[in-house]
CSV table of C-alpha atoms in Angstrom, one decimal:
chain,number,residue,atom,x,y,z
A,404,UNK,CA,0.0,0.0,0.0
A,405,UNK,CA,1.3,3.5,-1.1
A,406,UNK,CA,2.2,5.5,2.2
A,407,UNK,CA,1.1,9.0,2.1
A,408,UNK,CA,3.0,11.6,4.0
A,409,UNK,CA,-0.3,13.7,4.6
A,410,UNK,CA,-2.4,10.9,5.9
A,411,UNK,CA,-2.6,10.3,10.1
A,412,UNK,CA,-4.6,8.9,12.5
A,413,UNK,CA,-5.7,10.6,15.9
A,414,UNK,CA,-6.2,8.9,18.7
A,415,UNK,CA,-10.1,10.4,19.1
A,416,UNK,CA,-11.2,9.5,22.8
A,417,UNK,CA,-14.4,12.3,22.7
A,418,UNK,CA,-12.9,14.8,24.5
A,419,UNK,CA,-11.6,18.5,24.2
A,420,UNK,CA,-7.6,17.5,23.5
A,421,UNK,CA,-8.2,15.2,20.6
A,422,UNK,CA,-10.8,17.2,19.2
A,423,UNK,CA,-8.7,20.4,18.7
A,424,UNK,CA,-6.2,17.4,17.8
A,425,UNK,CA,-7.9,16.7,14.9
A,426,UNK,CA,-9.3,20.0,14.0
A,427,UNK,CA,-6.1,21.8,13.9
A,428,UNK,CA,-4.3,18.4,11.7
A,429,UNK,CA,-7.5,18.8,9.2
A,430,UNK,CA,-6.8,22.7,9.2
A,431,UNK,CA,-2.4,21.9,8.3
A,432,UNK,CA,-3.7,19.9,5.1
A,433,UNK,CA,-3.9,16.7,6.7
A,434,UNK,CA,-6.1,13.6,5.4
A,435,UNK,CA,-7.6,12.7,9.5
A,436,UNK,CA,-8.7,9.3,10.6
A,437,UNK,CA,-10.0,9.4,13.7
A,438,UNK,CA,-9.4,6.0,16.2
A,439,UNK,CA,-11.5,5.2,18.8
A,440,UNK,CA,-9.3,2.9,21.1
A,441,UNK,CA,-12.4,0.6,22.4
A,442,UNK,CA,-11.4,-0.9,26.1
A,443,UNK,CA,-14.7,-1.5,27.4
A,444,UNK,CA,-15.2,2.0,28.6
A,445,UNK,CA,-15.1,5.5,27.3
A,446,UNK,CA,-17.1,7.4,25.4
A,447,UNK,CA,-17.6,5.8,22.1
A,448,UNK,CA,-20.6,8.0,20.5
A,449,UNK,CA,-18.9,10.8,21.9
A,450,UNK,CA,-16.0,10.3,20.1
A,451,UNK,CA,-18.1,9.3,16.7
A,452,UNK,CA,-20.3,12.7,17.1
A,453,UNK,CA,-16.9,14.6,17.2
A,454,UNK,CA,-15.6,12.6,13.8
A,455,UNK,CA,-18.7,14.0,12.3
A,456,UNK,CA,-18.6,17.3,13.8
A,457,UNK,CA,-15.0,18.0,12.3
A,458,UNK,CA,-15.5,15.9,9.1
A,459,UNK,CA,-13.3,13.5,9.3
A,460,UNK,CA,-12.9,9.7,8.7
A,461,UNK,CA,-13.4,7.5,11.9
A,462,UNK,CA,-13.2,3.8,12.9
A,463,UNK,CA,-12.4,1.8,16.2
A,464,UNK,CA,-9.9,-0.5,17.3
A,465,UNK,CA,-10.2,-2.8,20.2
A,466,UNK,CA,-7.6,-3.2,22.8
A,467,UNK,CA,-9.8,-4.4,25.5
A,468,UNK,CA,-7.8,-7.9,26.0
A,469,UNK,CA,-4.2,-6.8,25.2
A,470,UNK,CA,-4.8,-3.7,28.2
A,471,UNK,CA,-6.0,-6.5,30.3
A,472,UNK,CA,-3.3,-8.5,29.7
A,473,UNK,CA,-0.8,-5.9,29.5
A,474,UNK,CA,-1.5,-3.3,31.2
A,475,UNK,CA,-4.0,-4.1,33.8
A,476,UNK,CA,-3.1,-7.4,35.3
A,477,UNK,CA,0.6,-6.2,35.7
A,478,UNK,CA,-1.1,-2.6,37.7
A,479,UNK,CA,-2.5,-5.4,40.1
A,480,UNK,CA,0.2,-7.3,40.5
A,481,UNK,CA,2.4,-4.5,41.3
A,482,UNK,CA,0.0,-2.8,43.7
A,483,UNK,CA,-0.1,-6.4,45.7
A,484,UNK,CA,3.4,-6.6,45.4
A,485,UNK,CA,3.7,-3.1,47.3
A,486,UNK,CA,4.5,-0.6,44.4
A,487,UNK,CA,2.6,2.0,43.1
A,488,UNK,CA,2.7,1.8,39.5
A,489,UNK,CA,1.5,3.7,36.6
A,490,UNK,CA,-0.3,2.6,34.3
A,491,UNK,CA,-0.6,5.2,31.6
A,492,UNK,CA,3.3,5.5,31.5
A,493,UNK,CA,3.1,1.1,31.1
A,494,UNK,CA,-0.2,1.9,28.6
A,495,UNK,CA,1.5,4.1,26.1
A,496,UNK,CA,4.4,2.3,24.1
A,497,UNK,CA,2.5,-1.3,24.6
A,498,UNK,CA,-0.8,-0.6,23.7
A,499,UNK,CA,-2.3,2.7,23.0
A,500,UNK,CA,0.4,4.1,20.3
A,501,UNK,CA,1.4,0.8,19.1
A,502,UNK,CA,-2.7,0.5,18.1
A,503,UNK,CA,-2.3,4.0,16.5
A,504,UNK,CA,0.6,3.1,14.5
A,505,UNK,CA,-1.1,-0.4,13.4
A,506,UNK,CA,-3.9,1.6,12.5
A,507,UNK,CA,-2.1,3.9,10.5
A,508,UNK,CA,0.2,1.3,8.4
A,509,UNK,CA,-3.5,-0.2,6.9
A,510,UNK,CA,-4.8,2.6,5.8
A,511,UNK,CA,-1.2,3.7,4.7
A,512,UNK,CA,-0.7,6.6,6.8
A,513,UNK,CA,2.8,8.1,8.1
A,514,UNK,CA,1.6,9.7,11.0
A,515,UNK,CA,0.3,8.8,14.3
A,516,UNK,CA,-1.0,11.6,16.5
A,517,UNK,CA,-2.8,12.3,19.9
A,518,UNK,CA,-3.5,14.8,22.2
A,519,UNK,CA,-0.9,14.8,24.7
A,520,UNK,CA,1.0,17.8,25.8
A,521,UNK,CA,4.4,17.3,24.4
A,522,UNK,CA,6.7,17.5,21.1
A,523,UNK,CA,8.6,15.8,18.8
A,524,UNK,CA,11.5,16.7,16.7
A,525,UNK,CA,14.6,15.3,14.7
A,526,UNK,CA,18.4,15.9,16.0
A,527,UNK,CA,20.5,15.9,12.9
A,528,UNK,CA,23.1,15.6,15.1
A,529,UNK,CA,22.2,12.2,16.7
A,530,UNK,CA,20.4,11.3,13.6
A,531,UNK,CA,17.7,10.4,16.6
A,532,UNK,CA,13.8,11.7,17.3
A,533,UNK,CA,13.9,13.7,20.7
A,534,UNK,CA,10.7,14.1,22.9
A,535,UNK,CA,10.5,17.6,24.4
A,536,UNK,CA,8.4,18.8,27.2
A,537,UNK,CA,5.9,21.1,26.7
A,538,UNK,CA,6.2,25.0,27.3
A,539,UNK,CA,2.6,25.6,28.0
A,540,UNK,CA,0.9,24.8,31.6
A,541,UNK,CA,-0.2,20.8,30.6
A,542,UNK,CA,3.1,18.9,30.0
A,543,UNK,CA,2.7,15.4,29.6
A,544,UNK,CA,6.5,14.3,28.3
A,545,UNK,CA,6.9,12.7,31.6
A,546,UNK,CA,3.6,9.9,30.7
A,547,UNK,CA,5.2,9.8,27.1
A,548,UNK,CA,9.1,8.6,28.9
A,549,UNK,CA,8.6,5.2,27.7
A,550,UNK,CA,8.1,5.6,24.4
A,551,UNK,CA,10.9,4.6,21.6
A,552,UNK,CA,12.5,5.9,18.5
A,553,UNK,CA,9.6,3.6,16.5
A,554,UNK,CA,7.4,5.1,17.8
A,555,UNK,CA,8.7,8.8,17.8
A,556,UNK,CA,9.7,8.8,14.1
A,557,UNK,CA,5.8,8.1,13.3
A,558,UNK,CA,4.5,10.6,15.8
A,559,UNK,CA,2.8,14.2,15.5
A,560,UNK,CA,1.6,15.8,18.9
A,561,UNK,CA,-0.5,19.1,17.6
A,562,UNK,CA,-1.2,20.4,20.7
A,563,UNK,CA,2.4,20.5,22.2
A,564,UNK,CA,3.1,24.7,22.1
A,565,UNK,CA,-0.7,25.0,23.3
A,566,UNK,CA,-1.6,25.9,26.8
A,567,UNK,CA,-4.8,24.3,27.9
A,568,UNK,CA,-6.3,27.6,28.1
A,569,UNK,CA,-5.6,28.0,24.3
A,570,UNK,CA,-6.9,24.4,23.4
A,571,UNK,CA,-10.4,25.1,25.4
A,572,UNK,CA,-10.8,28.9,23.7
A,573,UNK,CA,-9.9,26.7,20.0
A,574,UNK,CA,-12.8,24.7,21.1
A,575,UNK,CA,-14.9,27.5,21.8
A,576,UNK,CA,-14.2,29.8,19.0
A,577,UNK,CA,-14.4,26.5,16.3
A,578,UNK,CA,-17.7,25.6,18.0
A,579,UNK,CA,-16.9,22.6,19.0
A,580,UNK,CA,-19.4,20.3,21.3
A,581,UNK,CA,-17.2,19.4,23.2
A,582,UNK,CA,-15.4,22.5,24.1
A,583,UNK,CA,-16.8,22.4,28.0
A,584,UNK,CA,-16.7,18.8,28.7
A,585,UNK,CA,-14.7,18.1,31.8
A,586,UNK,CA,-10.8,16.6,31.6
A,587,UNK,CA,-10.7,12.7,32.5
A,588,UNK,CA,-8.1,12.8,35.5
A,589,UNK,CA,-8.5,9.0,36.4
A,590,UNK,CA,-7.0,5.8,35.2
A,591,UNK,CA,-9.4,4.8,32.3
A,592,UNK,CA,-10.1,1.0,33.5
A,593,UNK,CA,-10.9,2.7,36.6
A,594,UNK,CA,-12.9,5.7,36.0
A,595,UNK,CA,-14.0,6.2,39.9
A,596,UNK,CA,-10.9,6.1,40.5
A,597,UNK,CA,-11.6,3.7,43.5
A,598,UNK,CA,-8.4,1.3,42.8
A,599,UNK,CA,-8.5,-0.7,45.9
A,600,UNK,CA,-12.5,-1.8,44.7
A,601,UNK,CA,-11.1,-2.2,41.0
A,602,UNK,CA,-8.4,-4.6,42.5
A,603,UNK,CA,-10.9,-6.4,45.0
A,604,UNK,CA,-13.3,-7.1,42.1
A,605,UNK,CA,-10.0,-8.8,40.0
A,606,UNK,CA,-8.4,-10.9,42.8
A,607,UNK,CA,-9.0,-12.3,46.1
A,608,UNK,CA,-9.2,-10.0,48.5
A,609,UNK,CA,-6.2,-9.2,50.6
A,610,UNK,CA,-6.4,-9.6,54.2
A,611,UNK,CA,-5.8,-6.9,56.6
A,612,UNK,CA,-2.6,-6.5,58.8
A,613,UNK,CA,-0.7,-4.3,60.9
A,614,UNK,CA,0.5,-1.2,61.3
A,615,UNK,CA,3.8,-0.6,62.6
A,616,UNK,CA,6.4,1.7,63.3
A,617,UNK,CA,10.2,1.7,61.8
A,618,UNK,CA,11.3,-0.2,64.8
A,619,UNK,CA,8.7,-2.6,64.7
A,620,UNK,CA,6.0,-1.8,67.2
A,621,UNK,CA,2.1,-2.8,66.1
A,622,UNK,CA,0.5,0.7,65.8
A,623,UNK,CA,-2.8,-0.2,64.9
A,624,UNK,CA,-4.5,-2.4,61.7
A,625,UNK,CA,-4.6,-1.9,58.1
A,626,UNK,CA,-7.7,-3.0,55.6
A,627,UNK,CA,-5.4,-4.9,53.4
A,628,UNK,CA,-1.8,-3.5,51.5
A,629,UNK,CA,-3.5,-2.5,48.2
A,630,UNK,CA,-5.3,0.4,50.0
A,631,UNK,CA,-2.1,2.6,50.2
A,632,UNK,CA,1.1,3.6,48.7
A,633,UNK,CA,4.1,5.2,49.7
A,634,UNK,CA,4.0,8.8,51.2
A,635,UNK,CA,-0.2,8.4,51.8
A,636,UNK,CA,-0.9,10.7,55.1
A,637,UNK,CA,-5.1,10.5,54.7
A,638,UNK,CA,-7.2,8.0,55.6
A,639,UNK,CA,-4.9,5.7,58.1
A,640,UNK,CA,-7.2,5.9,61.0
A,641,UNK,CA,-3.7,5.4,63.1
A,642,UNK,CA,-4.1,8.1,66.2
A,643,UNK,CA,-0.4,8.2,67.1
A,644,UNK,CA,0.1,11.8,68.8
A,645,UNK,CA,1.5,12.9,65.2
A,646,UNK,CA,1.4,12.7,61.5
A,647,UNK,CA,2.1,9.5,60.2
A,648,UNK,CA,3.3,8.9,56.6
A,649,UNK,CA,3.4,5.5,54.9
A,650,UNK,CA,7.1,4.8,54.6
A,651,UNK,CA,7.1,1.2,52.8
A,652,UNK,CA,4.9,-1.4,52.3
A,653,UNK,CA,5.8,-5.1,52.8
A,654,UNK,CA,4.1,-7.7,50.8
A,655,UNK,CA,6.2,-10.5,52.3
A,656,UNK,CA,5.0,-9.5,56.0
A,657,UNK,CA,1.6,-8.0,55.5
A,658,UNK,CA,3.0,-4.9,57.4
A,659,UNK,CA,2.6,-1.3,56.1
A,660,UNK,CA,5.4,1.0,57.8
A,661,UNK,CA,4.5,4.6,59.1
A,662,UNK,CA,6.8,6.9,60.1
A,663,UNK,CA,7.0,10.6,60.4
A,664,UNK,CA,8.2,13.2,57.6
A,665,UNK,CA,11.9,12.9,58.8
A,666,UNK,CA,12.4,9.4,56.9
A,667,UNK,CA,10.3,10.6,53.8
A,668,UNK,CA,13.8,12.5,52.7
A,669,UNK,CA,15.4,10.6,49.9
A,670,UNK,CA,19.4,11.5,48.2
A,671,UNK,CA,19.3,8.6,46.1
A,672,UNK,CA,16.9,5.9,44.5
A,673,UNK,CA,17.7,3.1,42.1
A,674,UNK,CA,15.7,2.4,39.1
A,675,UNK,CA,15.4,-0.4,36.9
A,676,UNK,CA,14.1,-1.0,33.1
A,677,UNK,CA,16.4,2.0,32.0
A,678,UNK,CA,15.6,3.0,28.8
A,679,UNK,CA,16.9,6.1,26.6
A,680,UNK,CA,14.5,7.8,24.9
A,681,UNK,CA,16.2,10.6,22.9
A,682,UNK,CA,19.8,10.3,23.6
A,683,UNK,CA,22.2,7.0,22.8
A,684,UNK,CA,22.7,5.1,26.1
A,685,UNK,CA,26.0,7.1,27.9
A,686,UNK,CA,28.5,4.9,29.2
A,687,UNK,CA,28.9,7.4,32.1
A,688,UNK,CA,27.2,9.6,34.6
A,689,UNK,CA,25.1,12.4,33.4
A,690,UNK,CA,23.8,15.7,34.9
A,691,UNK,CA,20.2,15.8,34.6
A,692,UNK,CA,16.8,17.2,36.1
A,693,UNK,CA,14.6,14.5,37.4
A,694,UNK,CA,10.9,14.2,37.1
A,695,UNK,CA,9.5,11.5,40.1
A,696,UNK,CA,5.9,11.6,39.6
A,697,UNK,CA,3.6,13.4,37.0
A,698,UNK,CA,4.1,17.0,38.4
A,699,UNK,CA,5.6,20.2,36.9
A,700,UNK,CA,8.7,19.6,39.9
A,701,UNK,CA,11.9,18.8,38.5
A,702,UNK,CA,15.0,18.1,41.2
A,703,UNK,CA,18.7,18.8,40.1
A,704,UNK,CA,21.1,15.2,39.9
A,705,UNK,CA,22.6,12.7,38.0
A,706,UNK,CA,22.2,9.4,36.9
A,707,UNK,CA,24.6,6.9,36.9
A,708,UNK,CA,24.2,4.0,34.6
A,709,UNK,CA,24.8,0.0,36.2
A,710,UNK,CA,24.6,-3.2,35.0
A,711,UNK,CA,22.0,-4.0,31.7
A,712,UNK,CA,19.2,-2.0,32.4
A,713,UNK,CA,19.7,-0.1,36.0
A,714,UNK,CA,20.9,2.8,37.2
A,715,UNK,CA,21.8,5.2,40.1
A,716,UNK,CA,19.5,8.5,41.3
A,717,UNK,CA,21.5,10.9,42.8
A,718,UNK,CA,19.6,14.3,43.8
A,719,UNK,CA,21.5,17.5,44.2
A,720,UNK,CA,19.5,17.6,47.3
A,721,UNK,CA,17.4,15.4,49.6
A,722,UNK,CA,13.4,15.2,47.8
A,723,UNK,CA,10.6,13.7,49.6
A,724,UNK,CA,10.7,9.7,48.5
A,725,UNK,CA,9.2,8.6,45.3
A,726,UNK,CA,6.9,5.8,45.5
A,727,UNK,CA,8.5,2.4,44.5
A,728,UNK,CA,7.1,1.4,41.2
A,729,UNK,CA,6.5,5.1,39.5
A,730,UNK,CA,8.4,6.3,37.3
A,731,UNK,CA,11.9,8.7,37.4
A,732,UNK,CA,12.1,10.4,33.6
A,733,UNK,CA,15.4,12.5,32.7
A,734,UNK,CA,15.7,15.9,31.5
A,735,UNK,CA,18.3,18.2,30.1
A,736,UNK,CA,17.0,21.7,28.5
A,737,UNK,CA,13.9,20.8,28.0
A,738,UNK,CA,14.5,17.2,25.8
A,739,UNK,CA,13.0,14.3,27.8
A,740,UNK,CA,15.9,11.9,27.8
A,741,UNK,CA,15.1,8.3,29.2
A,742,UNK,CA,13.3,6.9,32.4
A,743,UNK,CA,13.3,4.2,34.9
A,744,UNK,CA,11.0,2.3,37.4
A,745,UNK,CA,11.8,3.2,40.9
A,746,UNK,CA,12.6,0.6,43.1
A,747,UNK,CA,11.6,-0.6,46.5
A,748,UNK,CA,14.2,0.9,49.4
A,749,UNK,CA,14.7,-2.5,50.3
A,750,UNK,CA,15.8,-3.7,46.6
A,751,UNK,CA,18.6,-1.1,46.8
């Protein structure tokens, strides 16, 4: 099949983002084929009213039993296992964008695209694709930081020098229906965003266990390990004379450890599944800015490359500790670099 070079598909969920997504590729010349990626959930007939509204070609693909089996059982596995994955960052370069880009080679398109806040552009000095955080108020690089060079090459991100201010006002001014519809800020398997329910309904039930301190001492009873992650102040029910953080969770005992603020200060954390995104692998240590959860805070440090596919953390200064099982994405100047998944204090 010919390939044209003005021919993409948009990830088209039915809301604001991909909408202005695929308004503003029609309005740059582009032929537009709107994907519905179908898991179960979502709004389908949302995202077929939008299709019509713009004028552009639209079809669905269904990835219902490859997020299950990617993507989902792994988010309940890790969560029993103590971690606090997640599961957009695992989503992406599995699933969602390899779907776009299988989309797009049968109907012979270049392009991929979606609505993320984030760009894309071409080093001729590496000869590599470089991901670049967005300038504007929405940055999304850091749930992009797993992506590779594949998928990079094939990828258009429209709304990447748009604030979200700018995308709801496109909305408005082109008359779009959509143009007040709320942002989706939870998980899309879960969309309560209840995880410990999602996770009951999946698996047996863990049983509940204790509290304790650092040294040991029973401070009270949890409701079973999947109901908290690392750093979780609310909704302990531990009366202890002070505020209690959750400083680890331990699978193998049952136990989740609380502790006060002092021992949620971190220098240095180890990740695993090191990948480089936009740079070739460096053989040494490198000065970056590091991203530790899907915020707009970046912390001053370097990361120091180990054996196959680990690495050192090291922070300029002491941060509060990442949760085990997010992810830590690398910056320099703006260019997303790499990531890793943060390990447990105990693995290090």
């Amino acid at each position: 099949m010919e390939v044209s070079l003005k021919k993409v598909v948009l990830g088209l969920s039915g809301g604001v983002d991909s909408a202005v997504s695929a308004l503003l590729l029609k309005k740059q010349g582009y032929d537009v084929t709107g994907v519905f990626l179908d898991m179960g959930t979502g709004d389908l007939e949302g995202a077929r009213a939008v299709a019509d509204e713009i004028g552009i070609d639209f079809q669905t693909v269904n990835i219902e039993k490859k997020l299950s089996n990617l993507v989902m059982e792994p988010f309940i596995d890790a969560y029993l296992g103590g971690l606090t994955p997640n599961p957009c960052i695992l989503c992406n370069p599995k699933v969602k964008f390899p779907a776009l880009i299988k989309a797009a080679d049968e109907i012979g398109a270049e392009y991929a695209a979606t609505g993320h806040y984030a760009l894309v552009d071409y080093d001729s000095t590496s000869g590599m694709y470089r991901l670049l955080a967005s300038p504007g108020d929405n940055d999304q690089s850091y749930m992009l930081s797993r992506l590779d060079q594949r998928i990079l090459s094939r990828l258009i991100l429209p709304l990447g020098s748009y604030s979200k201010s700018d995308v709801r006002k496109i909305a408005w001014e082109n008359r779009l229906s959509v143009a007040s519809k709320p942002d989706s800020m939870e998980i899309c398997f879960i969309p309560d965003g209840d995880y410990a329910a999602f996770i009951e309904k999946h698996r047996q039930i863990p049983p509940e266990g204790d509290f304790v301190d650092i040294h040991g001492n029973v401070l009270g009873r949890h409701k079973g390990i999947h109901r908290y992650t690392q750093g979780q102040r609310r909704g302990l029910g531990v009366a202890a004379g002070k505020r209690m953080f959750v400083l680890k969770i331990e699978p193998e005992t049952n136990r989740v450890v609380l502790s006060d603020a002092e021992d949620l200060a971190v220098s240095e954390i180890h990740v695993n599944n090191l990948i480089w995104v936009s740079i070739k692998p460096p053989e040494t240590a490198i000065d970056v800015d590091i991203k530790v959860r899907h915020t707009k805070l970046l912390y001053a440090g370097k990361v120091i490359p180990g054996a196959r596919d680990t690495a050192r953390v090291i922070f300029d200064t002491p941060v509060r500790m990442p949760a085990a099982g997010q992810t830590a994405a690398f910056y320099r100047d703006n260019v997303m670099l790499g990531s890793g998944i943060i390990l447990r204090r105990e693995s290090i």
